[in-house]
XYZ file of C-alpha atoms in Angstrom:
731
model
C 28.711 -31.398 37.587
C 29.667 -27.815 38.246
C 26.919 -25.433 39.265
C 26.489 -21.882 38.369
C 27.147 -19.204 41.042
C 23.470 -18.507 41.330
C 22.539 -22.138 41.794
C 25.292 -22.754 44.152
C 24.382 -19.745 46.233
C 20.923 -20.922 46.723
C 22.121 -24.433 47.995
C 24.944 -23.119 50.096
C 27.587 -24.483 47.852
C 30.521 -22.475 46.550
C 33.092 -23.723 44.087
C 36.490 -23.799 45.781
C 39.871 -24.316 44.277
C 42.959 -25.162 46.087
C 46.584 -26.280 45.209
C 46.796 -28.774 47.927
C 47.665 -28.704 51.689
C 50.304 -26.473 53.125
C 52.438 -29.591 54.037
C 53.532 -29.632 50.387
C 55.672 -26.426 50.898
C 58.481 -27.876 53.070
C 56.718 -27.050 56.355
C 55.678 -23.591 55.251
C 52.515 -22.994 57.298
C 50.277 -20.031 56.556
C 47.030 -18.884 58.123
C 46.023 -16.593 55.337
C 46.629 -13.179 53.869
C 46.365 -9.944 55.845
C 46.001 -6.545 54.326
C 47.541 -3.427 55.864
C 46.814 -0.244 53.900
C 48.050 -1.028 50.262
C 50.103 -4.034 51.212
C 49.312 -7.801 51.662
C 51.097 -9.997 54.095
C 51.301 -13.764 54.589
C 50.715 -14.972 58.139
C 53.694 -17.298 58.312
C 56.584 -18.093 60.730
C 59.037 -17.533 57.827
C 59.817 -14.092 56.759
C 58.811 -13.142 53.203
C 61.657 -13.055 50.609
C 59.616 -11.776 47.585
C 58.091 -8.327 47.017
C 55.638 -8.145 44.138
C 54.234 -4.835 43.098
C 50.895 -4.773 41.013
C 49.915 -1.156 40.368
C 49.952 0.529 43.786
C 49.484 -2.715 45.849
C 52.406 -4.586 47.213
C 52.431 -8.296 48.132
C 55.031 -9.688 50.539
C 55.348 -13.316 49.668
C 57.717 -16.309 49.510
C 59.689 -17.374 46.367
C 59.104 -21.035 46.394
C 55.333 -21.305 46.326
C 55.341 -18.779 43.549
C 58.129 -20.310 41.485
C 56.733 -23.852 41.780
C 53.490 -22.962 39.985
C 54.245 -19.770 37.867
C 56.860 -19.812 35.051
C 56.601 -16.095 34.713
C 57.392 -15.510 38.441
C 60.421 -17.815 38.150
C 62.072 -15.750 35.222
C 61.240 -12.405 37.052
C 62.711 -13.512 40.305
C 65.858 -14.760 38.546
C 66.253 -11.537 36.697
C 65.728 -9.377 39.780
C 67.864 -11.478 42.225
C 70.989 -9.348 41.771
C 68.970 -6.033 41.721
C 67.196 -6.147 45.106
C 67.021 -2.554 46.388
C 65.944 -3.216 50.039
C 67.596 -6.522 50.993
C 69.938 -8.737 49.035
C 67.751 -11.693 50.119
C 64.480 -10.130 48.821
C 63.651 -10.174 45.176
C 61.400 -7.537 43.688
C 59.083 -8.047 40.889
C 57.047 -5.430 39.077
C 53.934 -6.646 37.361
C 52.198 -3.542 36.337
C 50.651 -5.059 33.130
C 49.120 -8.060 34.780
C 45.553 -8.485 33.485
C 43.049 -8.324 36.139
C 45.205 -6.159 38.440
C 45.772 -6.776 42.085
C 42.620 -8.484 42.699
C 43.348 -11.337 40.297
C 46.970 -11.655 41.522
C 45.669 -12.046 45.066
C 43.522 -14.961 44.013
C 46.543 -16.548 41.982
C 48.810 -16.094 45.103
C 46.242 -17.735 47.359
C 46.081 -20.574 44.832
C 49.994 -21.029 44.905
C 49.888 -21.148 48.699
C 47.152 -23.842 48.610
C 44.480 -21.669 50.192
C 40.860 -21.856 49.195
C 39.727 -19.717 46.112
C 36.190 -18.954 45.555
C 35.498 -18.923 41.853
C 32.527 -16.740 40.691
C 31.483 -15.390 37.398
C 32.737 -12.033 38.393
C 36.364 -12.944 38.971
C 36.844 -15.976 36.760
C 37.841 -14.013 33.460
C 40.308 -11.906 35.307
C 41.705 -15.094 37.083
C 41.837 -16.978 33.813
C 43.857 -14.092 32.122
C 46.205 -13.723 35.199
C 46.872 -17.417 35.118
C 47.824 -17.145 31.329
C 50.011 -14.227 32.138
C 51.739 -16.041 34.952
C 52.250 -19.155 32.884
C 50.590 -21.472 35.461
C 50.500 -24.366 33.051
C 50.368 -28.205 33.563
C 54.109 -28.411 32.780
C 54.891 -27.098 36.260
C 52.208 -29.087 38.194
C 49.163 -31.017 37.340
C 45.865 -29.403 37.981
C 47.343 -25.976 37.703
C 45.401 -22.694 37.631
C 44.932 -22.513 33.933
C 43.373 -26.053 33.875
C 40.994 -25.239 36.772
C 39.891 -21.922 35.525
C 39.338 -23.257 32.137
C 37.249 -26.073 33.408
C 35.115 -23.640 35.459
C 34.526 -21.512 32.370
C 33.491 -24.477 30.235
C 31.354 -26.384 32.547
C 29.813 -23.799 34.870
C 29.863 -20.401 33.158
C 28.957 -21.394 29.646
C 25.938 -23.412 30.888
C 24.541 -20.524 32.740
C 22.780 -17.620 31.006
C 23.354 -15.198 33.884
C 27.071 -16.154 34.415
C 27.645 -15.761 30.602
C 26.394 -12.333 30.742
C 28.500 -11.378 33.822
C 31.670 -12.908 32.483
C 31.242 -11.082 29.191
C 30.643 -7.825 31.009
C 33.796 -8.423 33.149
C 35.940 -8.849 30.011
C 35.602 -5.242 29.044
C 38.836 -4.399 31.005
C 40.786 -7.469 29.939
C 41.579 -6.688 26.291
C 43.381 -8.164 24.374
C 43.772 -11.150 26.869
C 40.043 -12.102 26.843
C 40.061 -11.882 23.086
C 43.082 -13.946 22.600
C 41.994 -16.627 25.081
C 38.545 -16.813 23.241
C 36.528 -15.869 26.349
C 34.563 -13.301 24.556
C 33.893 -15.569 21.511
C 32.732 -18.314 23.716
C 30.462 -16.337 25.897
C 29.002 -14.560 22.928
C 28.169 -17.899 21.142
C 26.794 -19.116 24.506
C 24.547 -16.170 24.848
C 23.372 -16.415 21.236
C 22.679 -20.135 21.569
C 20.465 -19.512 24.593
C 18.724 -16.584 23.030
C 17.788 -18.748 20.031
C 16.662 -21.613 22.047
C 12.890 -22.349 22.500
C 11.955 -20.751 25.762
C 9.441 -23.451 26.460
C 12.139 -25.939 27.060
C 14.043 -23.885 29.626
C 13.576 -23.786 33.426
C 12.657 -20.169 34.323
C 13.355 -18.397 37.535
C 12.212 -14.916 38.376
C 15.441 -13.802 40.007
C 16.391 -10.345 38.587
C 18.788 -9.748 35.830
C 22.474 -10.177 35.286
C 23.391 -6.659 36.260
C 21.981 -7.042 39.880
C 18.982 -4.770 39.267
C 15.700 -5.653 40.909
C 13.445 -7.983 38.784
C 10.915 -6.192 36.491
C 7.464 -7.330 36.402
C 6.737 -10.091 33.927
C 10.388 -10.667 33.334
C 12.500 -13.610 34.129
C 15.959 -15.045 33.831
C 16.554 -18.476 32.501
C 18.668 -21.214 33.842
C 20.667 -23.813 31.775
C 22.052 -26.684 33.752
C 23.170 -28.640 30.648
C 26.885 -28.111 29.908
C 26.704 -29.784 26.476
C 24.195 -27.248 25.377
C 26.725 -24.421 25.974
C 29.114 -26.156 23.637
C 26.604 -25.810 20.797
C 25.024 -29.337 20.947
C 21.416 -30.106 21.507
C 20.058 -29.431 24.869
C 17.690 -31.619 26.956
C 14.607 -29.508 27.163
C 12.939 -29.827 30.434
C 9.206 -29.292 30.428
C 7.989 -26.218 32.243
C 5.706 -26.557 35.215
C 2.102 -26.674 35.015
C 0.497 -23.315 34.672
C 3.829 -21.493 33.975
C 3.241 -18.742 31.300
C 5.217 -18.799 28.090
C 7.945 -16.259 28.303
C 7.914 -13.359 25.757
C 10.088 -13.425 22.704
C 12.044 -10.468 23.836
C 13.030 -11.954 27.303
C 16.783 -11.409 26.585
C 16.757 -7.796 25.441
C 17.376 -6.297 28.834
C 20.105 -8.618 29.901
C 22.205 -8.215 26.791
C 21.784 -4.431 26.942
C 24.072 -4.080 29.751
C 27.085 -5.141 27.601
C 29.481 -2.614 26.087
C 28.980 -1.909 22.326
C 31.671 -4.107 20.942
C 30.500 -7.179 22.982
C 26.890 -6.467 22.052
C 27.927 -6.428 18.417
C 29.688 -9.927 18.966
C 26.400 -11.180 20.492
C 24.175 -9.875 17.790
C 26.413 -11.125 15.092
C 26.368 -14.666 16.632
C 22.533 -14.506 16.869
C 22.385 -13.549 13.151
C 24.508 -16.626 12.192
C 22.072 -18.979 14.136
C 19.123 -17.663 12.262
C 17.225 -15.350 14.711
C 14.224 -13.580 13.259
C 15.449 -10.212 11.839
C 12.562 -8.189 13.487
C 13.554 -9.557 16.844
C 17.182 -8.522 16.117
C 15.989 -5.029 15.218
C 13.849 -4.827 18.334
C 16.896 -5.724 20.429
C 18.966 -3.065 18.624
C 16.263 -0.505 19.278
C 16.143 -1.498 22.977
C 19.809 -1.124 23.349
C 19.930 2.239 21.523
C 17.058 3.522 23.771
C 19.284 2.798 26.827
C 22.680 3.924 25.573
C 21.459 6.799 23.348
C 18.753 8.793 25.173
C 19.063 11.457 22.663
C 17.100 9.349 20.213
C 13.934 10.006 22.247
C 14.632 13.752 22.571
C 13.585 16.406 20.043
C 16.463 18.843 19.151
C 15.271 22.226 18.491
C 17.523 24.412 16.220
C 18.612 27.803 17.606
C 17.989 31.177 16.056
C 21.268 31.179 14.317
C 20.208 28.598 11.708
C 21.050 25.186 13.148
C 22.637 22.949 15.608
C 26.367 23.177 15.572
C 27.278 19.974 17.336
C 25.799 17.292 19.509
C 27.816 15.110 21.809
C 27.383 13.094 24.969
C 28.686 12.602 28.408
C 28.980 9.279 30.134
C 27.166 9.258 33.410
C 27.848 6.967 36.345
C 24.864 4.687 35.363
C 26.514 3.966 32.086
C 24.112 5.957 29.716
C 25.129 8.524 27.280
C 23.326 11.890 27.827
C 22.987 14.335 24.952
C 24.328 17.883 25.220
C 23.621 20.518 22.446
C 26.461 23.095 21.909
C 25.325 26.404 20.602
C 27.314 28.536 18.123
C 30.616 29.949 19.086
C 31.671 27.065 21.167
C 35.448 27.044 21.713
C 35.870 23.312 22.184
C 35.316 20.967 19.332
C 33.003 18.706 21.184
C 32.632 16.396 18.127
C 36.180 15.241 18.705
C 35.979 14.986 22.570
C 36.286 11.575 24.219
C 32.553 11.200 25.035
C 31.471 12.136 21.600
C 33.913 9.620 20.112
C 32.443 6.946 22.356
C 28.930 7.862 21.244
C 29.947 8.017 17.586
C 31.232 4.432 17.954
C 27.956 3.347 19.496
C 26.011 4.957 16.576
C 28.341 3.412 13.855
C 28.217 0.065 15.337
C 24.387 -0.014 15.519
C 24.235 1.148 11.959
C 26.583 -1.679 10.817
C 24.596 -4.481 12.554
C 21.124 -3.333 11.849
C 19.589 -6.080 9.572
C 19.102 -5.010 5.904
C 15.639 -6.328 5.623
C 12.742 -3.831 5.300
C 10.757 -3.234 8.499
C 13.427 -4.868 10.798
C 13.316 -1.556 12.657
C 11.020 1.321 12.420
C 11.542 4.352 10.190
C 11.361 6.646 13.112
C 14.143 4.894 14.711
C 16.358 5.068 11.698
C 15.724 8.826 11.255
C 16.576 9.573 14.817
C 19.789 7.486 14.380
C 20.529 9.351 11.133
C 20.105 12.569 13.023
C 22.675 11.525 15.575
C 24.946 10.124 12.914
C 25.101 13.511 11.156
C 25.529 15.478 14.339
C 28.336 13.271 15.521
C 30.041 13.245 12.115
C 29.895 9.430 11.612
C 31.522 7.807 8.658
C 29.996 9.120 5.370
C 29.686 5.537 3.951
C 27.627 4.577 6.991
C 25.499 7.775 6.775
C 24.867 7.112 3.065
C 23.809 3.554 3.841
C 21.473 4.712 6.508
C 19.926 7.284 4.249
C 19.165 4.449 1.771
C 17.667 2.427 4.668
C 15.313 5.391 5.503
C 14.385 5.840 1.831
C 13.191 2.171 1.713
C 10.372 2.850 4.172
C 9.974 6.660 3.985
C 6.200 6.380 3.927
C 6.360 5.299 7.533
C 8.072 8.368 8.701
C 6.443 11.084 10.919
C 7.104 14.756 10.500
C 8.978 15.436 13.895
C 11.542 12.687 12.935
C 11.973 14.249 9.515
C 12.864 17.696 10.890
C 16.612 17.133 11.176
C 18.433 20.372 11.968
C 21.335 21.596 9.803
C 24.670 20.947 11.340
C 27.436 23.496 10.764
C 25.453 25.517 8.339
C 23.866 28.960 8.578
C 21.725 28.960 5.539
C 18.658 26.956 6.707
C 17.497 25.857 10.036
C 16.595 22.375 8.811
C 18.509 20.076 6.450
C 16.423 20.363 3.303
C 19.103 18.617 1.096
C 18.951 15.578 3.277
C 15.186 15.195 2.807
C 15.612 15.668 -0.951
C 18.140 12.706 -1.014
C 15.665 10.639 1.105
C 12.935 11.159 -1.425
C 15.308 10.263 -4.218
C 16.256 6.950 -2.459
C 12.419 6.206 -1.975
C 11.677 6.880 -5.739
C 14.600 4.546 -6.676
C 13.517 1.860 -4.258
C 9.958 2.142 -5.506
C 11.020 1.794 -9.053
C 13.171 -1.276 -8.085
C 10.050 -2.811 -6.403
C 8.051 -2.442 -9.461
C 10.629 -4.137 -11.639
C 11.425 -7.035 -9.336
C 8.403 -8.301 -7.356
C 8.757 -9.863 -4.041
C 9.950 -13.400 -3.816
C 8.269 -15.417 -0.929
C 11.008 -17.910 -0.945
C 13.482 -15.614 0.605
C 11.042 -14.729 3.546
C 10.397 -18.449 4.117
C 14.132 -19.061 4.337
C 14.476 -16.569 7.141
C 11.336 -17.733 8.753
C 12.232 -21.438 8.956
C 14.671 -21.043 11.927
C 12.253 -19.075 13.820
C 9.568 -21.832 13.782
C 12.189 -24.083 15.276
C 13.149 -21.702 17.955
C 9.812 -20.017 18.906
C 6.958 -22.155 17.678
C 3.467 -20.680 17.171
C 3.223 -18.895 20.502
C 5.984 -16.531 19.929
C 4.907 -16.165 16.259
C 1.719 -14.916 17.636
C 3.435 -12.029 19.485
C 5.548 -10.831 16.483
C 4.580 -11.628 12.930
C 6.826 -13.910 10.767
C 9.418 -12.522 8.398
C 7.683 -13.375 5.150
C 4.331 -11.953 6.490
C 5.990 -8.693 7.346
C 7.870 -8.437 4.069
C 4.613 -9.295 2.153
C 2.555 -6.577 4.037
C 5.412 -3.981 3.435
C 5.594 -4.846 -0.229
C 1.900 -4.331 -0.612
C 2.159 -0.892 0.935
C 4.389 0.368 -1.974
C 3.103 1.763 -5.112
C 0.529 4.608 -5.216
C -0.546 4.381 -1.550
C 3.186 4.753 -0.466
C 3.697 7.701 -2.777
C 0.513 9.341 -1.572
C 1.886 8.937 2.033
C 5.244 10.414 1.205
C 3.442 13.187 -0.656
C 1.433 14.149 2.484
C 4.611 13.910 4.589
C 6.515 16.115 2.104
C 3.778 18.718 2.035
C 3.677 18.897 5.822
C 7.500 19.178 5.771
C 7.391 21.978 3.311
C 4.800 23.789 5.354
C 7.165 23.585 8.409
C 10.382 24.624 6.697
C 8.790 27.287 4.456
C 8.765 29.601 7.571
C 12.460 29.817 7.488
C 13.470 33.002 5.818
C 16.789 31.736 4.672
C 15.276 28.913 2.569
C 15.702 29.747 -1.189
C 12.991 29.620 -3.604
C 14.942 27.025 -5.712
C 15.268 24.467 -2.897
C 11.634 24.878 -2.120
C 10.580 24.332 -5.700
C 12.995 21.444 -6.361
C 11.757 19.579 -3.153
C 8.089 20.295 -3.977
C 8.613 18.941 -7.596
C 10.648 15.874 -6.499
C 7.605 13.571 -6.628
C 5.683 12.754 -9.761
C 2.294 14.405 -10.474
C 0.467 11.125 -9.905
C 1.556 10.958 -6.194
C -0.815 13.871 -5.195
C -4.622 13.423 -5.698
C -5.136 16.788 -4.000
C -2.787 19.751 -3.756
C -4.279 21.401 -0.722
C -1.143 20.584 1.395
C 1.061 21.983 -1.273
C -1.088 25.132 -1.434
C -0.685 25.614 2.349
C 3.089 25.305 1.912
C 3.053 27.780 -0.818
C 0.912 30.232 1.088
C 3.130 29.873 4.075
C 6.282 30.501 2.049
C 4.754 33.714 0.513
C 3.850 34.859 4.049
C 7.423 34.269 5.289
C 8.889 35.802 2.082
C 7.114 39.128 1.355
C 9.796 40.583 -0.652
C 9.364 38.154 -3.538
C 8.954 39.699 -7.027
C 5.917 39.075 -9.263
C 7.917 36.745 -11.407
C 9.201 34.716 -8.459
C 5.579 34.523 -7.070
C 4.374 33.083 -10.398
C 7.363 30.665 -10.389
C 6.457 29.459 -6.970
C 2.799 28.904 -7.838
C 3.747 26.571 -10.760
C 4.512 23.824 -8.206
C 0.773 23.320 -7.507
C -1.989 22.361 -9.885
C -4.983 24.542 -9.513
C -7.315 21.871 -10.802
C -6.299 19.596 -7.815
C -7.431 22.037 -5.126
C -10.454 21.412 -3.061
C -13.435 23.689 -2.759
C -12.292 25.227 0.643
C -8.855 25.805 -0.853
C -10.299 27.508 -3.901
C -12.314 29.804 -1.689
C -9.163 30.653 0.340
C -7.138 31.285 -2.811
C -9.781 33.557 -4.324
C -9.500 35.831 -1.298
C -5.606 35.511 -0.956
C -3.906 38.713 -1.733
C -0.483 37.113 -1.670
C -1.197 35.117 -4.831
C -0.636 36.630 -8.290
C -3.695 37.702 -10.147
C -3.155 35.133 -12.857
C -3.111 32.325 -10.409
C -6.374 33.618 -8.770
C -8.072 33.688 -12.155
C -6.871 30.175 -12.801
C -8.169 28.847 -9.598
C -11.635 30.443 -10.225
C -11.732 29.234 -13.785
C -10.766 25.606 -12.771
C -13.548 25.814 -10.054
C -16.066 26.979 -12.643
C -15.012 24.128 -14.960
C -15.618 21.641 -12.171
C -19.091 23.124 -11.590
C -19.900 23.151 -15.320
C -18.826 19.458 -15.541
C -20.846 18.535 -12.554
C -23.862 20.252 -14.091
C -23.378 18.611 -17.385
C -22.930 15.200 -15.718
C -26.015 15.628 -13.745
C -28.186 16.814 -16.744
C -26.917 13.762 -18.733
C -28.058 11.307 -16.003
C -31.286 9.582 -16.149
C -34.127 10.525 -13.883
C -33.267 10.269 -10.218
C -34.933 7.651 -8.011
C -37.404 10.172 -6.870
C -38.499 10.739 -10.474
C -36.737 14.060 -11.306
C -33.119 15.047 -11.841
C -31.925 18.267 -10.116
C -31.968 21.353 -12.345
C -29.111 23.799 -12.967
C -30.830 26.357 -10.845
C -31.114 23.901 -7.983
C -27.396 23.080 -8.227
C -26.521 26.822 -8.270
C -28.764 27.461 -5.177
C -26.883 24.768 -3.339
C -23.547 26.590 -3.967
C -22.564 28.868 -1.016
C -23.350 32.462 -1.358
C -19.835 33.660 -0.674
C -18.614 31.539 -3.740
C -21.419 33.048 -5.922
C -20.412 36.645 -5.133
C -16.629 36.051 -5.730
C -17.411 34.342 -9.010
C -19.678 37.066 -10.081
C -16.979 39.710 -9.452
C -14.352 37.491 -11.237
C -16.705 36.870 -14.188
C -17.269 40.694 -14.516
C -13.574 41.416 -14.641
C -13.043 38.644 -17.212
C -15.945 40.066 -19.449
C -14.273 43.653 -19.212
C -10.958 42.195 -20.277
C -12.529 40.348 -23.318
C -14.242 43.524 -24.406
C -10.997 45.575 -24.345
C -9.356 42.830 -26.193
C -11.888 42.922 -29.022
C -11.643 46.713 -29.277
C -7.871 46.456 -29.513
C -8.128 43.835 -32.249
C -10.412 46.196 -34.318
C -8.013 49.152 -34.010
C -5.190 46.908 -34.974
C -7.032 45.871 -38.237
C -7.700 49.370 -39.088
C -4.132 50.549 -38.674
C -3.010 47.563 -40.639
C -5.183 48.723 -43.476
C -3.612 52.236 -43.323
C -0.159 50.708 -43.220
C -0.897 48.824 -46.572
C -1.969 52.120 -48.038
C 1.175 53.936 -46.927
C 3.336 51.108 -48.370
C 1.666 51.570 -51.805
C 2.365 55.336 -51.745
C 5.868 54.656 -50.918
C 6.387 52.314 -53.908
C 4.670 54.831 -56.348
C 6.388 58.024 -55.201
C 9.801 57.594 -57.148
C 7.744 57.103 -60.483
C 5.559 60.253 -59.953
C 8.617 62.371 -59.115
C 10.349 61.386 -62.230
C 7.300 62.123 -64.383
C 7.127 65.613 -62.780
C 10.530 66.477 -63.971
C 9.855 65.492 -67.496
C 6.405 66.785 -67.920
C 6.846 70.229 -66.574
C 3.375 71.669 -65.362
C 2.149 68.239 -64.456
C 5.152 67.780 -62.066
C 4.427 71.039 -60.372
C 0.993 70.028 -59.628
C 2.190 66.756 -58.074
C 4.858 68.639 -56.146
C 2.029 70.892 -54.677
C 0.022 67.786 -53.672
C 3.130 66.047 -52.180
C 3.317 67.769 -48.754
C -0.228 67.173 -48.025
C 0.193 63.465 -48.780
C 3.262 63.209 -46.513
C 1.600 65.078 -43.708
C -1.215 62.460 -43.767
C 1.370 59.695 -43.685
C 3.221 61.045 -40.672
C -0.062 61.326 -38.792
C -0.998 57.730 -39.444
C 2.429 56.681 -38.376
C 1.969 58.350 -35.055
C -1.228 56.706 -34.578
C 0.477 53.483 -35.427
C 3.229 54.065 -32.794
C 0.536 54.828 -30.167
C -1.190 51.627 -31.122
C 1.935 49.528 -30.619
C 2.473 50.895 -27.271
C -1.093 50.212 -26.282
C -0.707 46.602 -27.531
C 2.372 46.218 -25.300
C 0.532 47.336 -22.129
C -2.707 45.661 -22.966
C -3.633 42.146 -21.739
C -4.078 40.821 -25.222
C -0.789 41.988 -26.760
C 2.693 40.593 -26.421
C 5.974 42.440 -25.894
C 7.579 40.697 -28.771
C 4.921 41.644 -31.325
C 4.762 45.205 -30.156
C 8.641 45.558 -30.580
C 8.300 44.002 -34.068
C 5.736 46.544 -35.111
C 7.767 49.480 -33.786
C 10.898 48.307 -35.539
C 8.766 48.052 -38.803
C 7.562 51.585 -38.242
C 11.036 53.055 -37.814
C 12.352 51.393 -41.003
C 9.411 52.770 -43.018
C 10.233 56.253 -41.776
C 13.745 55.927 -42.707
C 12.735 54.842 -46.262
C 10.362 57.866 -46.606
C 13.053 60.352 -45.474
C 15.475 58.952 -47.991
C 12.828 59.224 -50.810
C 12.019 62.818 -49.670
C 15.650 63.778 -49.761
């Protein structure tokens, strides 16, 4: 059986391919290839009659060895036989599009000459693609290069974990040949099969990882020596040695993280098909993102201009993508640069392969991924889907992850509209969870393959899928709403310092959760006070509108004490706070008096409860109570004056209705009419004085605390109409 490169290297054995001895080439004897600068020459007594150019490297070869095993070379030599530029006897072939480049062609040429060819996991994919390009099939000669490279792939590479990773990594520059020859698919499925195999049945060796890095502590690379297992059949599990520790469930994370994003997607997709536990898949995606997207672990601070314009990446020599923040006024559109496009592809691919199950990845990871997706202008459909995923587990979020800067906007430093959408998604998800309860059958369906792959030991390291779903399902409801409410209050306190944040946005976000979500409004009060401090130019009406978002009855004692001395709050709100606290104290006193005798034999009296109240609160409440009594006294006086003027108004209306009849009687009766005319001016003068008093009274009602603007306007309108009627009657 073929051995992998790592196993063969330990035993001193190297897989060697050859096309036969040199005697098969009509006496052509070669001692090997010699390189001079950018040219390869064959050590032979016969001069070369074939020049092959692959890129900037030239190969001086012979026609017959190449034609006998390569159909492509036979056609190229025939087509270029009449177009030789240097020598009519020398054919020239240009093979710039050969997959694998000059290195793969050198190995293929050595095989055609019957020389020994060392096959390794690093060169097998390029050599297999080059053999297909050169058409080195069995029709030309039995045991040609296609057959031998395919056998090495099937029996050596696919049976080894390390070699499968190396071959898949080497396929990055061989598209589309590696895809068409199914090398990528077979290696991905081989890796997926080995990742899903029970690690207890694998012979482990602590030999470093596939990328050649030094071995990390506690990590190991497995070895599979069963070729049938690579093809998807059942493998013969070899029992581990005595005392060998059980490998961790995440042993394969580091090895697959060296792959390019498209190949990593293929591996994860194959692992999903084979039934891997979704929390392990999410952990692998998180590990891959932490390596290729270092910006996920860095905090992005918005600049003073109101946000981060763009964020992009540069590819370093180590393969990582490093974040770069471009400030305002940048000339280049970094979002469309090549490094940014590469990083955007990574982000979009990770979003698309993230398992849809709840708690497969952390909410913090999703929020950081969402921040990158917005900054890199990822596909809107993927961004929307990611927002829904964040809303599913918003109660797990932390404030630093929620502070996502605004991109391309100058109004606010942080994206408040995004948080509003996240809260809406959370409420929709919470409502859906209440309607349809969690079904354990689905979780058990996903957990069944995991018991086959990992057993109880790995399950002890990471909880099963149904247990994770059950715990997350129990976290919803009022507890989840309360956590989201605390998170939202902290977010409002942070963004309220932004002077560009409008009152409407603040109010809408504060009122997005139902009232039952908050048992205490202290966090909301801190956000309101912070907003008032950052926006001193608010009008009285805007201050009252802002304070409506909190419930004064839900404030704690300390918050009430702070609000009673807060000069930024409207007077009406301060009175409401003090009144609500007084109601709480009264209710507490009433409840204590209604209780039976205490265990010590006596219930606390009202005086004892008042003595226990802090002195600062008693002084503040005494001053407020005095103001309230003064306002009540002024209101009662105003009501008495109003009743008196109402009586005078009724009397005047009676005089108005009687004046036409008296005037008519005066004209008919002579002397009696003169007497009434003499009394008329005096009565009208008294009426005008009373009307003046009425006008002053209506103005006082409009300015006083007990009167309303609408009532005062109605009284003034009635007085003006009465004046017009009296003037008409006089005239």
